[in-house]
mmCIF file of C-alpha atoms in Angstrom:
data_model
loop_
_atom_site.group_PDB
_atom_site.id
_atom_site.type_symbol
_atom_site.label_atom_id
_atom_site.label_comp_id
_atom_site.label_asym_id
_atom_site.label_seq_id
_atom_site.Cartn_x
_atom_site.Cartn_y
_atom_site.Cartn_z
ATOM 1 C CA MET A 875 -46.319 191.431 112.247
ATOM 2 C CA ASP A 876 -48.681 188.694 112.799
ATOM 3 C CA GLU A 877 -47.534 188.022 116.317
ATOM 4 C CA TRP A 878 -48.356 191.447 117.190
ATOM 5 C CA ASP A 879 -51.742 191.202 115.832
ATOM 6 C CA ASP A 880 -52.256 188.048 117.994
ATOM 7 C CA LEU A 881 -50.874 189.635 121.010
ATOM 8 C CA ALA A 882 -53.146 192.661 120.538
ATOM 9 C CA ALA A 883 -56.232 190.340 120.018
ATOM 10 C CA GLU A 884 -55.127 188.352 123.201
ATOM 11 C CA GLU A 885 -54.855 191.621 125.160
ATOM 12 C CA ARG A 886 -58.366 192.675 124.017
ATOM 13 C CA LEU A 887 -59.818 189.544 125.157
ATOM 14 C CA HIS A 888 -58.310 189.825 128.563
ATOM 15 C CA LYS A 889 -59.596 193.334 128.933
ATOM 16 C CA ARG A 890 -63.010 192.113 128.070
ATOM 17 C CA LEU A 891 -62.644 189.278 130.780
ATOM 18 C CA LYS A 892 -61.366 191.687 133.379
ATOM 19 C CA LYS A 893 -64.455 194.085 132.682
ATOM 20 C CA GLY A 894 -66.743 190.941 132.990
ATOM 21 C CA LYS A 895 -68.141 191.234 129.525
ATOM 22 C CA ILE A 896 -67.172 187.522 128.934
ATOM 23 C CA SER A 897 -66.787 184.534 131.185
ATOM 24 C CA GLN A 898 -63.865 182.506 131.837
ATOM 25 C CA ASP A 899 -65.032 179.815 129.621
ATOM 26 C CA ASP A 900 -65.573 182.089 126.716
ATOM 27 C CA PHE A 901 -62.232 183.591 127.312
ATOM 28 C CA ASP A 902 -60.568 180.171 127.177
ATOM 29 C CA ALA A 903 -62.623 179.323 124.069
ATOM 30 C CA GLU A 904 -61.575 182.473 122.135
ATOM 31 C CA LEU A 905 -58.133 182.116 123.328
ATOM 32 C CA ARG A 906 -58.106 178.333 121.905
ATOM 33 C CA GLU A 907 -59.500 179.747 118.611
ATOM 34 C CA LEU A 908 -56.804 182.352 118.381
ATOM 35 C CA ASP A 909 -54.060 179.701 118.921
ATOM 36 C CA ASP A 910 -55.668 177.231 116.271
ATOM 37 C CA PHE A 911 -55.127 179.965 113.601
ATOM 38 C CA ALA A 912 -51.564 180.802 114.591
ATOM 39 C CA PRO A 913 -48.997 180.889 111.842
ATOM 40 C CA GLY A 914 -47.827 177.195 111.254
ATOM 41 C CA SER A 915 -50.982 175.576 112.425
ATOM 42 C CA GLY A 916 -52.042 174.896 108.945
ATOM 43 C CA ALA A 917 -55.377 176.590 109.183
ATOM 44 C CA ALA A 918 -56.329 179.804 107.490
ATOM 45 C CA LYS A 919 -58.052 182.718 109.139
ATOM 46 C CA ASP A 920 -61.064 182.562 106.854
ATOM 47 C CA ALA A 921 -61.552 178.804 107.725
ATOM 48 C CA ALA A 922 -63.469 179.543 110.902
ATOM 49 C CA PRO A 923 -67.141 178.866 110.644
ATOM 50 C CA ALA A 924 -69.192 181.901 111.118
ATOM 51 C CA LYS A 925 -71.981 180.020 112.528
ATOM 52 C CA ALA A 926 -70.058 178.872 115.630
ATOM 53 C CA HIS A 927 -69.124 182.632 116.252
ATOM 54 C CA GLN A 928 -72.496 183.601 115.850
ATOM 55 C CA ALA A 929 -73.948 180.932 118.210
ATOM 56 C CA ARG A 930 -71.424 182.016 120.879
ATOM 57 C CA ARG A 931 -72.399 185.579 120.460
ATOM 58 C CA ASN A 932 -76.339 184.699 120.595
ATOM 59 C CA ALA A 933 -75.659 182.831 123.786
ATOM 60 C CA ARG A 934 -73.899 185.650 125.661
ATOM 61 C CA LYS A 935 -76.701 188.234 124.440
ATOM 62 C CA HIS A 936 -79.486 185.760 125.782
ATOM 63 C CA ALA A 937 -77.455 185.684 129.237
ATOM 64 C CA GLN A 938 -77.050 189.216 129.295
ATOM 65 C CA GLY A 939 -80.821 189.794 128.674
ATOM 66 C CA ALA A 940 -81.727 187.396 131.338
ATOM 67 C CA LYS A 941 -79.534 189.074 133.913
ATOM 68 C CA ARG A 942 -81.158 192.359 133.177
ATOM 69 C CA LYS A 943 -84.690 190.833 133.452
ATOM 70 C CA HIS A 944 -83.665 189.260 136.653
ATOM 71 C CA LYS A 945 -82.178 192.483 138.076
ATOM 72 C CA ALA A 946 -85.221 194.513 136.810
ATOM 73 C CA PHE A 947 -87.514 191.894 138.692
ATOM 74 C CA LYS A 948 -85.690 191.970 141.954
ATOM 75 C CA LYS A 949 -85.631 195.696 142.005
ATOM 76 C CA GLY A 950 -89.299 195.896 141.414
ATOM 77 C CA ARG A 951 -90.122 193.712 144.191
ATOM 78 C CA GLY A 952 -87.524 195.597 146.552
#
């Protein structure tokens, strides 16, 4: 059953990449993280540091905010 969960997680990541919600680099990093916790790798799923995940999330949110501000500024100058 774990293989199906891994496949579903990978598909969700690909869907987010396709929609442009994450960059190719983020996709690769998340995919590597999924592979690191595959059965037989010796690492437990709970062993992932929450801070690294939070840092990636914050960086994405910051980038999205910067895009919005740039777009609004550009629109205002018309």
